Structures are given as structure tokens and as C-alpha cells.
Amino acid sequence: MVVQVHGRTVAFMKVTRVAYSHRLNTGKYTALAEQCRHLGRVRSEVWQRYGSVGGAALSDRQVRDRWLADGTHVQFGVLANAWKETVRDAMAGIAASRAAAQLAVKRAVYRRTTDPAEHKRLFTALKSGRWADDPFLARLMRKYLARGHNRTRNQIVVRADQHNTRADESGRLWLAVPGLVQRKMIRIPLNTTVAPAGTLRLILRNNRVEIHYQIDAADMPSSQRPCGARAIGVDKGYTEALTDSDGNHHGRRLGKLLTAESDYRKAKGRARARLRSIANNAAARGDHGKADRIHRNNLGTMKRERRAARWEAQVRTETFTAVHQVVDKASTVVAEDLTKTFAGRKNFGRNTNRRLAAWTKGVIAEALTNVSQRRGSALVHVNAAYTSQACHRCGTLGNRSGDRFHCTWCRVVWQADVNAAINVLQRAADRDIGLHTPHRVVKQILRARTDRHRTRLPVQDSSRHPAAESEISELLSNEQEAER
Ligand SMILES: [Zn+2]
């Protein structure tokens, strides 16, 4: 969807909404779960045949036609619309994983060379699918496109014209979706008064059906609020979601939410490990009743997952509110591209703190994109290399300790995240440092600038820099302002 906002054309993105089943009976849940298992086999077959590195670039329509021609579809025992939608969904998943791999390879190319001709050659090969001929590209694509497998066995995709919603006498909505048998719909009571629309994704979890669907972000109330008029740089934080280049902090509850959740999950994990070993010992002794009771009553996942969902909702609210506050004053938001750091997320393993922080970073990235698009502000991504280690005033690479940044040249202590946010803002106008300029080149550029800067200034002695006194007092007054 494309609309005009303040004379600018803005393409609005879709946001996902989720409705839940309300007291769904076991028989219906079992029937839906059965359908999910059948469709899981469809997904696995698609990934198996077309998900590999060498997989042909077919469209979902071509796959459908092939399966219809050779009778592949018969073995799954599901209705035609159901498997066709699942093929479409799985093919989209494969395309997305290819695109993600290509993006990762593109970044690696930027790290490898700065030669524009070489960039062009490699990107053309990547785009046209001829990367297998180039050893460098082939190696990287194999690395990032590790042969995928389907692990999804709890979903049903329902096309827009295959479902309907009706209200009963009490006003409760019932969603009817196809079952495994022709013309026998399964009616699901919903917990909401808003009928899900468009293509639905049913996800079965904990005896409850989640109904995921998308709406235009433009239809949401907050899209009415116009954005501000200035350019603002932001730095993502831990104790707060964002610090802006004016020195204001937004989303201050985020740190507490993260710490509390991390502590809770660690304690809970230890308690569960203890209970599991008690259950195992009981089972070893032959006391299976006790082992079963512990597994059923103390080691379930339903409560845990609902609690996690509540916590995630709180983090999202805090983060989106923070971004809205920035966009209130910004027509251009300048930020680090936070999506870039996701690749490493898997490596955090059991480290709860880092896993939660990485997830939160994803929410900040999503909020920046989403809110900017909805409210018509521009989001500019910049290269954030050394933005937290360089002084925004003179460019000197200094020492960051905790929330303080000490510039050895200016002899000034800045608030580290404010200093970083100002650097981020300045990067948008930096003609030498582009989005993909490698880390070490950024360092060289910064060094060269401070060297030039210094040769123009009188030789510094060991006494305090003449400008330092006034800057310290300026900083102190700024900080007092920030406190208020
Ligand atoms: Zn400085």
C-alpha cells in the first residue's frame, strides 16, 4: 500500500496481528494437529527437493504443477488448497533463506575488497545465480546457506477465500477453517472481537491455536501522528532502549526488564534442572508415578511460554514507545543497522543475558523501521564503527569506561551513549565513511583526521588544554539538564 504523507509518498508495511482460540475443545485441537502433521510432511518434501544449494530456482506454481502431474500430492492425504498453500509458504521460506545468505555474502564481499569493478562483477554473479562458478562466492554461499531442513510441523496456512468468521448470539466470534475432509469446516472460538482477515497462519501451541494475520500498518491509530522536523541520531543501549543526539534517553525501563527476566530465567532453569534430576532418580528407582507427576506438574512448558510472551510484549511496548518519542521530533532518524548483527545470535548458546539482549536489539530494529514507515520519517542507516570510541568533538579515539567516555585530547568526559548518538548523527553527513567501509579503514580515516587536526593546533603540553575548562562546565550543565 502506498499513500501520501505530508507530500511524501510512503509505502506502508504490514504488521502481524495475533488472535487466540478461546476454550477450544480437545477433539478440534487434535483434528487440527493431525492436519499440521500432514502439512509438515509437505513442507519437508519441499525443503528436501528444492531447499538445497543446488536447488533449481522454481516458482511455487511450477512445483504445484509438477506435483499434480506426477501425483506427488496424493501421499499427503490433505485437501488440495491446504497442500498448495503450504508449498507456496515453504517456497517463500526457501527464497527468504537464499536472500539472507546473499546479503551475508554481499557483506563479506565489501569486507574483502573496496574495488568497485570487483564489487560489480561479484554482485552480478550473485544476483544472476552464477555464483557457483566463482570459488570465493561458492564457498561463502555454502557457508551461509547451510542446507535447510523443515522443522515446522505445527502450522496451517489458510488462503483468504478459504475461511470465514461468524458471531454467535453472545457475540463471540467463531472462525471456520477447512479440516482434512472436504466441506467439513472446523469452527474455532476466538478471544477477540476483531475478525482475522486475509491469509491466515494457524500455529498450534499448548492446546491453543494462534491465528496470525497481517494488516496494513497505516490502518493503525498511531499512524495519524505526524513525525517531527529534525535529523536525530540514536544509539541503542542496554539500560535504556535509545539515547538520542540531544542527550535524551528513551525506554528507560528496558534495562530493568532485561535484568529481571534474565535473573528469573537463570533461577528457574536451575530449579528445573534439580526437579528433572529428582524425576530421573525416581524413574531409576522404579517410581514412575512420581517421575510422571513431576514431569506433568513441574516441568511443563505452557506457563513458561505464556510468561515469556507477556515479557516480550512489555519489551515491545517499551521499545516502540521509545522510538515514537524520537520520531516525535525527527523527520530523519539516523541509526546503526541493527539487523546486521543477528547472524551471531545463535552463538550465544546458554548465555541468557546475551540472548535476551540480542533479541531486544531485533525489536529495536523492527521498531525503528516500522514506526518510521508508519509516521513518514526517514530511517538512515550508517556505519557505526568507532562511534562509541571516538570523541564527537575532535575525533580522538578515547577510553570508554561504563557510561563515561574520556577524550584524552579535549580532556573532557562525555556521557558515552550521548557521545555515540552524536557520532552516529554525524556519520550521515560523512563523505569518507560509507555504510560498508571496513572497520579498519574507518579507524585509519579517523586517525588521519585527528593527526591533521593536531598539526594545526599549538603543541600540547602536560598542562590542561585551554578549552577544557569551559567544556567541562558545559558538559556539567548539559548533564544537569539531562537529569531533569
Ligand atoms: Zn575530543
Coordinates of C-alpha atoms and ligand atoms in Angstrom, one line a residue:
M1 CA 0.0 0.0 0.0
V2 CA 1.3 3.4 -0.9
V3 CA -0.1 6.7 0.4
Q4 CA 0.9 10.4 0.6
V5 CA 2.1 11.8 4.0
H6 CA 3.0 15.5 4.2
G7 CA 3.5 15.4 0.4
R8 CA 5.8 12.4 0.5
T9 CA 5.0 9.1 -0.9
V10 CA 5.3 6.4 1.7
A11 CA 5.0 2.6 1.2
F12 CA 3.4 1.3 4.3
M13 CA 4.5 -2.0 5.7
K14 CA 2.3 -4.8 7.1
V15 CA 2.2 -5.6 10.8
T16 CA 1.3 -9.0 12.2
R17 CA -1.7 -9.4 14.5
V18 CA -2.4 -12.5 16.5
A19 CA -5.8 -13.8 17.7
Y20 CA -6.1 -16.8 20.0
S21 CA -8.6 -19.6 20.3
H22 CA -10.7 -19.5 23.4
R23 CA -11.5 -22.8 25.2
L24 CA -11.1 -24.9 22.1
N25 CA -12.3 -28.4 22.7
T26 CA -9.8 -31.3 22.6
G27 CA -11.4 -33.0 19.6
K28 CA -11.0 -30.0 17.4
Y29 CA -7.4 -29.3 18.6
T30 CA -6.5 -32.9 17.8
A31 CA -8.0 -32.7 14.3
L32 CA -6.0 -29.5 13.6
A33 CA -2.9 -31.1 15.0
E34 CA -3.4 -34.1 12.7
Q35 CA -3.7 -31.7 9.7
C36 CA -0.5 -29.9 10.8
R37 CA 1.4 -33.2 10.8
H38 CA 0.3 -34.0 7.3
L39 CA 1.3 -30.5 6.1
G40 CA 4.6 -30.8 8.0
R41 CA 5.4 -33.7 5.6
V42 CA 4.5 -31.4 2.6
R43 CA 7.0 -28.8 3.9
S44 CA 9.7 -31.4 4.5
E45 CA 9.3 -32.6 0.9
V46 CA 9.6 -29.1 -0.5
W47 CA 12.7 -28.4 1.5
Q48 CA 14.2 -31.7 0.7
R49 CA 13.7 -31.2 -3.1
Y50 CA 14.2 -27.5 -3.6
G51 CA 15.9 -26.2 -0.5
S52 CA 19.5 -27.2 -1.2
V53 CA 22.3 -25.1 -2.6
G54 CA 21.9 -26.6 -6.0
G55 CA 18.1 -26.5 -5.9
A56 CA 16.6 -25.1 -9.1
A57 CA 15.0 -21.7 -8.8
L58 CA 11.5 -22.8 -9.4
S59 CA 8.3 -20.8 -8.6
D60 CA 5.7 -22.3 -6.3
R61 CA 3.3 -22.6 -9.2
Q62 CA 5.8 -24.7 -11.1
V63 CA 6.2 -27.0 -8.1
R64 CA 2.5 -27.3 -7.8
D65 CA 2.1 -28.2 -11.5
R66 CA 4.9 -30.8 -11.2
W67 CA 3.3 -32.4 -8.2
L68 CA -0.1 -32.5 -9.8
A69 CA 1.4 -34.1 -12.9
D70 CA 3.4 -36.8 -11.2
G71 CA 1.0 -37.5 -8.3
T72 CA 3.3 -36.5 -5.5
H73 CA 0.5 -34.7 -3.7
V74 CA -1.6 -37.9 -3.2
Q75 CA 0.6 -39.3 -0.5
F76 CA 0.0 -36.4 1.9
G77 CA -3.7 -37.0 2.4
V78 CA -4.8 -33.4 2.7
L79 CA -7.1 -31.2 0.7
A80 CA -5.7 -29.5 -2.5
N81 CA -5.9 -26.0 -1.2
A82 CA -4.1 -26.9 2.0
W83 CA -1.0 -28.5 0.4
K84 CA -0.8 -25.9 -2.3
E85 CA -0.7 -23.1 0.2
T86 CA 1.9 -25.0 2.2
V87 CA 4.0 -25.4 -0.9
R88 CA 3.8 -21.7 -1.5
D89 CA 4.7 -20.9 2.1
A90 CA 7.6 -23.3 2.1
M91 CA 9.0 -22.0 -1.2
A92 CA 8.7 -18.4 0.3
G93 CA 10.7 -19.7 3.2
I94 CA 13.4 -21.1 1.0
A95 CA 13.5 -17.9 -1.1
A96 CA 13.9 -15.9 2.2
S97 CA 16.8 -18.0 3.4
R98 CA 18.5 -17.6 0.0
A99 CA 18.1 -13.9 0.1
A100 CA 19.5 -13.8 3.6
A101 CA 22.5 -15.8 2.5
Q102 CA 23.1 -13.5 -0.4
L103 CA 23.0 -10.5 1.9
A104 CA 25.6 -12.1 4.2
V105 CA 27.8 -12.8 1.2
K106 CA 27.4 -9.3 0.0
R107 CA 28.7 -8.0 3.3
A108 CA 31.7 -10.4 3.1
V109 CA 32.4 -9.0 -0.4
Y110 CA 32.6 -5.5 1.0
R111 CA 35.0 -6.7 3.7
R112 CA 37.2 -8.4 1.1
T113 CA 37.7 -5.7 -1.4
T114 CA 37.0 -2.0 -2.0
D115 CA 37.4 -2.2 -5.8
P116 CA 34.1 -1.0 -7.4
A117 CA 34.7 -3.1 -10.6
E118 CA 35.2 -6.3 -8.5
H119 CA 32.1 -5.4 -6.4
K120 CA 30.1 -5.2 -9.6
R121 CA 31.4 -8.5 -11.0
L122 CA 30.7 -10.4 -7.8
F123 CA 27.3 -8.9 -7.2
T124 CA 26.2 -9.6 -10.8
A125 CA 27.3 -13.2 -10.4
L126 CA 25.5 -13.4 -7.1
K127 CA 22.3 -11.9 -8.4
S128 CA 22.1 -14.0 -11.6
G129 CA 22.7 -17.2 -9.7
R130 CA 26.1 -17.8 -11.3
W131 CA 27.9 -17.8 -8.0
A132 CA 28.7 -21.5 -8.2
D133 CA 31.3 -20.7 -10.9
D134 CA 33.2 -18.4 -8.6
P135 CA 35.2 -20.3 -5.9
F136 CA 35.0 -17.4 -3.4
L137 CA 31.2 -16.9 -3.8
A138 CA 30.5 -20.6 -3.9
R139 CA 32.4 -21.2 -0.6
L140 CA 30.6 -18.3 1.1
M141 CA 27.2 -19.3 -0.2
R142 CA 27.7 -22.8 1.0
K143 CA 28.7 -21.4 4.4
Y144 CA 25.7 -19.1 4.8
L145 CA 23.2 -21.4 3.0
A146 CA 23.7 -24.4 5.1
R147 CA 21.3 -26.9 3.7
G148 CA 18.0 -26.1 5.3
H149 CA 15.5 -28.5 6.7
N150 CA 11.9 -28.1 7.7
R151 CA 11.2 -28.2 11.4
T152 CA 7.8 -26.7 11.2
R153 CA 5.1 -29.2 12.0
N154 CA 2.6 -27.1 13.8
Q155 CA 1.2 -24.7 11.2
I156 CA -1.6 -24.5 8.7
V157 CA -1.8 -21.7 6.1
V158 CA -5.3 -20.8 5.1
R159 CA -6.0 -18.7 2.0
A160 CA -8.2 -15.6 2.3
D161 CA -11.1 -17.2 0.5
Q162 CA -11.0 -20.5 2.5
H163 CA -12.1 -19.2 5.9
N164 CA -15.0 -17.2 7.4
T165 CA -15.9 -15.7 10.7
R166 CA -19.3 -15.5 12.3
A167 CA -20.5 -14.2 15.7
D168 CA -22.9 -16.3 17.8
E169 CA -25.8 -15.0 19.9
S170 CA -23.5 -14.0 22.8
G171 CA -21.3 -12.0 20.3
R172 CA -18.4 -14.5 20.4
L173 CA -16.6 -14.8 17.1
W174 CA -16.1 -18.3 15.5
L175 CA -13.5 -18.8 12.8
A176 CA -14.3 -21.6 10.4
V177 CA -11.3 -23.2 8.6
P178 CA -11.1 -26.3 6.4
G179 CA -10.3 -29.7 8.0
L180 CA -8.9 -32.8 6.5
V181 CA -12.3 -33.7 5.0
Q182 CA -13.9 -31.9 2.1
R183 CA -16.7 -29.5 3.2
K184 CA -16.3 -30.2 6.9
M185 CA -15.1 -27.0 8.4
I186 CA -13.6 -26.8 11.9
R187 CA -15.0 -23.9 13.9
I188 CA -12.7 -22.2 16.4
P189 CA -14.0 -19.9 19.1
L190 CA -11.8 -16.7 19.3
N191 CA -10.7 -14.5 22.2
T192 CA -11.2 -11.3 20.2
T193 CA -14.0 -9.2 18.6
V194 CA -11.9 -8.4 15.6
A195 CA -12.2 -10.9 12.7
P196 CA -8.9 -12.0 11.3
A197 CA -8.7 -11.2 7.6
G198 CA -6.6 -12.2 4.6
T199 CA -4.3 -15.2 4.5
L200 CA -4.1 -16.8 8.0
R201 CA -1.3 -18.7 9.6
L202 CA -2.6 -21.1 12.3
I203 CA 0.1 -22.0 14.8
L204 CA -0.8 -24.8 17.3
R205 CA 0.9 -24.4 20.7
N206 CA 0.0 -25.6 24.2
N207 CA -3.5 -26.7 23.3
R208 CA -4.2 -23.3 21.9
V209 CA -4.5 -22.1 18.3
E210 CA -2.7 -18.8 17.4
I211 CA -4.2 -17.1 14.4
H212 CA -1.5 -14.9 12.8
Y213 CA -2.6 -12.4 10.1
Q214 CA -1.4 -9.2 8.7
I215 CA -2.9 -5.7 8.5
D216 CA -1.7 -2.5 6.9
A217 CA 0.3 -0.6 9.4
A218 CA -1.4 2.5 8.0
D219 CA -4.7 1.3 9.5
M220 CA -3.3 1.5 13.0
P221 CA -4.3 4.6 15.0
S222 CA -0.8 5.8 15.8
S223 CA -0.1 6.4 12.1
Q224 CA -2.2 9.6 12.4
R225 CA 0.6 11.2 14.4
P226 CA 3.0 13.2 12.1
C227 CA 6.7 12.9 12.6
G228 CA 9.0 15.8 13.7
A229 CA 11.1 18.0 11.5
R230 CA 14.8 17.4 12.6
A231 CA 17.6 15.0 12.0
I232 CA 18.3 12.9 15.2
G233 CA 21.0 10.3 15.7
V234 CA 20.3 7.4 18.1
D235 CA 22.5 4.9 19.9
K236 CA 20.9 1.7 21.1
G237 CA 21.6 0.9 24.8
Y238 CA 21.1 -1.7 27.4
T239 CA 19.8 0.2 30.4
E240 CA 17.6 2.2 28.0
A241 CA 16.3 1.4 24.5
L242 CA 17.7 4.5 22.8
T243 CA 19.8 7.6 23.6
D244 CA 19.4 10.4 21.1
S245 CA 21.8 13.1 19.9
D246 CA 20.1 15.7 22.0
G247 CA 21.1 13.8 25.1
N248 CA 17.7 12.4 25.9
H249 CA 17.2 8.7 27.0
H250 CA 14.1 6.8 25.8
G251 CA 12.7 3.5 27.1
R252 CA 14.4 3.6 30.5
R253 CA 12.6 0.6 31.8
L254 CA 14.3 -1.7 29.3
G255 CA 17.4 -2.4 31.4
K256 CA 15.3 -3.4 34.4
L257 CA 13.1 -5.7 32.2
L258 CA 16.1 -7.4 30.8
T259 CA 18.0 -7.9 34.1
A260 CA 14.9 -9.1 35.9
E261 CA 14.0 -11.6 33.2
S262 CA 17.5 -12.9 32.9
D263 CA 17.8 -13.5 36.6
Y264 CA 14.4 -15.1 36.7
R265 CA 15.2 -17.5 33.8
K266 CA 18.5 -18.5 35.3
A267 CA 16.9 -19.3 38.7
K268 CA 14.1 -21.1 37.0
G269 CA 16.5 -23.1 34.8
R270 CA 18.4 -24.2 37.9
A271 CA 15.2 -25.2 39.7
R272 CA 14.0 -27.2 36.6
A273 CA 17.3 -29.0 36.4
R274 CA 17.0 -30.0 40.0
L275 CA 13.5 -31.3 39.5
R276 CA 14.5 -33.1 36.4
S277 CA 17.2 -35.0 38.3
I278 CA 14.8 -35.8 41.1
A279 CA 12.3 -37.2 38.4
N280 CA 15.1 -39.2 36.8
N281 CA 16.2 -40.7 40.1
A282 CA 12.6 -41.6 40.9
A283 CA 12.3 -43.3 37.5
A284 CA 15.5 -45.2 38.0
R285 CA 14.2 -46.5 41.4
G286 CA 11.1 -47.6 39.5
D287 CA 8.8 -44.9 41.0
H288 CA 7.3 -43.9 37.6
G289 CA 4.3 -42.4 39.3
K290 CA 6.4 -39.8 40.9
A291 CA 8.5 -39.2 37.8
D292 CA 5.3 -38.7 35.8
R293 CA 3.9 -36.3 38.3
I294 CA 7.0 -34.1 38.3
H295 CA 7.0 -34.0 34.5
R296 CA 3.4 -33.2 34.3
N297 CA 3.1 -30.7 37.2
N298 CA 6.5 -29.1 37.4
L299 CA 8.2 -29.4 34.2
G300 CA 5.6 -28.3 31.7
T301 CA 6.2 -25.5 29.2
M302 CA 2.7 -23.9 28.9
K303 CA 3.0 -21.4 31.8
R304 CA 6.6 -20.7 30.9
E305 CA 5.8 -19.8 27.3
R306 CA 2.9 -17.7 28.3
R307 CA 5.0 -15.8 30.8
A308 CA 7.7 -15.3 28.1
A309 CA 5.0 -13.9 25.7
R310 CA 3.9 -11.4 28.4
W311 CA 7.5 -10.3 29.0
E312 CA 8.1 -9.9 25.2
A313 CA 5.0 -7.8 24.9
Q314 CA 6.3 -5.5 27.7
V315 CA 9.7 -5.1 26.0
R316 CA 8.0 -4.3 22.7
T317 CA 5.8 -1.7 24.2
E318 CA 8.7 0.0 26.0
T319 CA 10.8 -0.1 22.8
F320 CA 8.1 1.1 20.4
T321 CA 7.2 4.0 22.8
A322 CA 10.9 4.9 22.9
V323 CA 11.1 5.1 19.1
H324 CA 7.8 7.1 18.9
Q325 CA 9.4 9.7 21.3
V326 CA 12.3 10.0 18.9
V327 CA 10.1 10.3 15.8
D328 CA 8.0 12.9 17.6
K329 CA 10.9 15.3 16.9
A330 CA 12.6 13.7 13.9
S331 CA 11.9 13.7 10.2
T332 CA 15.2 11.8 9.8
V333 CA 16.4 9.2 12.3
V334 CA 20.0 8.1 11.9
A335 CA 20.9 4.8 13.4
E336 CA 23.2 1.8 13.2
D337 CA 21.9 -1.0 11.1
L338 CA 21.0 -3.4 13.9
T339 CA 19.8 -6.2 11.7
K340 CA 23.4 -6.7 10.7
T341 CA 24.4 -8.3 14.0
F342 CA 21.8 -11.0 14.0
A343 CA 23.9 -13.7 12.3
G344 CA 25.9 -14.2 15.6
R345 CA 22.8 -14.7 17.7
K346 CA 23.0 -18.5 17.6
N347 CA 26.4 -18.5 19.2
F348 CA 25.2 -17.1 22.5
G349 CA 24.2 -20.6 23.4
R350 CA 23.1 -20.7 27.1
N351 CA 24.1 -17.2 27.9
T352 CA 20.7 -15.8 28.9
N353 CA 21.8 -12.2 29.1
R354 CA 23.3 -12.0 25.7
R355 CA 20.4 -14.0 24.1
L356 CA 17.8 -11.6 25.5
A357 CA 19.9 -8.6 24.6
A358 CA 20.2 -9.8 21.0
W359 CA 16.5 -10.5 20.8
T360 CA 15.9 -7.0 22.2
K361 CA 18.2 -5.5 19.5
G362 CA 16.0 -7.1 16.9
V363 CA 12.9 -5.5 18.4
I364 CA 14.6 -2.1 18.4
A365 CA 15.5 -2.6 14.7
E366 CA 11.9 -3.6 13.9
A367 CA 10.5 -0.6 15.8
L368 CA 12.8 1.9 14.1
T369 CA 11.8 0.6 10.6
N370 CA 8.1 0.1 11.4
V371 CA 7.5 3.5 13.2
S372 CA 9.5 5.4 10.7
Q373 CA 7.5 4.0 7.8
R374 CA 4.2 4.5 9.6
R375 CA 4.8 8.1 10.5
G376 CA 6.6 9.1 7.4
S377 CA 10.1 9.8 8.8
A378 CA 13.2 8.6 7.0
L379 CA 15.4 6.0 8.6
V380 CA 19.0 6.4 7.6
H381 CA 21.4 3.5 8.4
V382 CA 25.1 4.5 9.0
N383 CA 28.3 2.7 9.6
A384 CA 28.6 2.6 13.4
A385 CA 32.3 1.6 13.6
Y386 CA 34.1 3.5 16.4
T387 CA 31.0 5.7 17.1
S388 CA 31.3 4.7 20.7
Q389 CA 35.1 5.0 20.9
A390 CA 35.7 8.4 19.2
C391 CA 35.1 11.8 20.7
H392 CA 32.4 13.6 18.7
R393 CA 34.1 16.9 19.1
C394 CA 37.6 16.2 18.0
G395 CA 37.5 12.6 16.6
T396 CA 40.2 11.3 19.0
L397 CA 39.8 7.6 19.9
G398 CA 39.5 7.6 23.6
N399 CA 38.5 5.4 26.5
R400 CA 35.1 4.3 27.3
S401 CA 34.5 3.1 30.8
G402 CA 31.0 2.2 31.7
D403 CA 28.7 5.1 30.9
R404 CA 31.6 7.6 30.6
F405 CA 33.7 8.4 27.6
H406 CA 37.0 10.2 28.3
C407 CA 38.6 12.1 25.5
T408 CA 42.4 12.4 26.1
W409 CA 42.7 15.3 23.7
C410 CA 39.8 17.5 24.8
R411 CA 40.3 16.3 28.4
V412 CA 36.6 16.0 28.7
V413 CA 34.4 13.3 30.0
W414 CA 31.2 12.8 27.9
Q415 CA 28.2 10.7 28.6
A416 CA 29.2 7.7 26.5
D417 CA 25.9 7.0 24.8
V418 CA 25.1 10.6 24.1
N419 CA 28.6 11.0 22.5
A420 CA 27.9 7.8 20.4
A421 CA 24.5 9.2 19.3
I422 CA 26.1 12.4 18.1
N423 CA 28.7 10.5 16.3
V424 CA 26.0 8.4 14.6
L425 CA 24.2 11.6 13.5
Q426 CA 27.5 13.0 12.1
R427 CA 28.1 9.8 10.1
A428 CA 25.1 10.5 8.0
A429 CA 26.9 13.5 6.5
D430 CA 30.4 11.8 6.4
R431 CA 31.6 11.7 2.9
D432 CA 34.6 9.4 3.6
I433 CA 32.9 6.8 5.8
G434 CA 30.1 4.9 3.9
L435 CA 27.8 2.2 5.2
H436 CA 30.1 -0.6 4.1
T437 CA 33.5 1.0 4.8
P438 CA 35.5 -1.7 6.6
H439 CA 36.2 -1.3 10.3
R440 CA 40.0 -0.9 10.0
V441 CA 39.6 1.7 7.2
V442 CA 37.3 3.7 9.4
K443 CA 40.0 3.7 12.0
Q444 CA 42.6 4.9 9.5
I445 CA 40.3 7.7 8.4
L446 CA 39.7 8.8 12.0
R447 CA 43.4 8.7 12.8
A448 CA 44.3 10.7 9.7
R449 CA 41.8 13.4 10.6
T450 CA 42.9 13.8 14.2
D451 CA 46.6 14.0 13.0
R452 CA 45.7 16.7 10.6
H453 CA 43.7 18.5 13.2
R454 CA 46.6 18.4 15.7
T455 CA 49.3 19.7 13.4
R456 CA 47.2 22.9 13.0
L457 CA 47.0 23.4 16.8
P458 CA 49.7 24.5 19.2
V459 CA 51.8 21.7 20.6
Q460 CA 50.1 20.4 23.6
D461 CA 51.9 20.4 26.9
S462 CA 51.1 18.4 30.0
S463 CA 49.0 21.2 31.4
R464 CA 45.3 21.2 30.9
H465 CA 44.1 22.0 27.4
P466 CA 42.9 25.7 27.4
A467 CA 39.5 24.8 26.0
A468 CA 38.9 22.0 28.5
E469 CA 37.7 24.1 31.5
S470 CA 34.8 25.6 29.6
E471 CA 33.9 22.3 28.0
I472 CA 33.8 20.6 31.3
S473 CA 31.5 23.2 32.7
E474 CA 29.4 22.9 29.6
L475 CA 29.2 19.2 29.9
L476 CA 28.2 19.5 33.6
S477 CA 25.4 21.9 32.7
N478 CA 24.3 19.6 29.9
E479 CA 24.2 16.6 32.3
Q480 CA 22.2 18.5 34.8
E481 CA 19.8 19.3 32.1
A482 CA 19.6 15.6 31.1
E483 CA 18.9 14.7 34.8
R484 CA 15.9 16.9 34.9
Ligands
ZN1 ZN 37.9 15.2 21.9

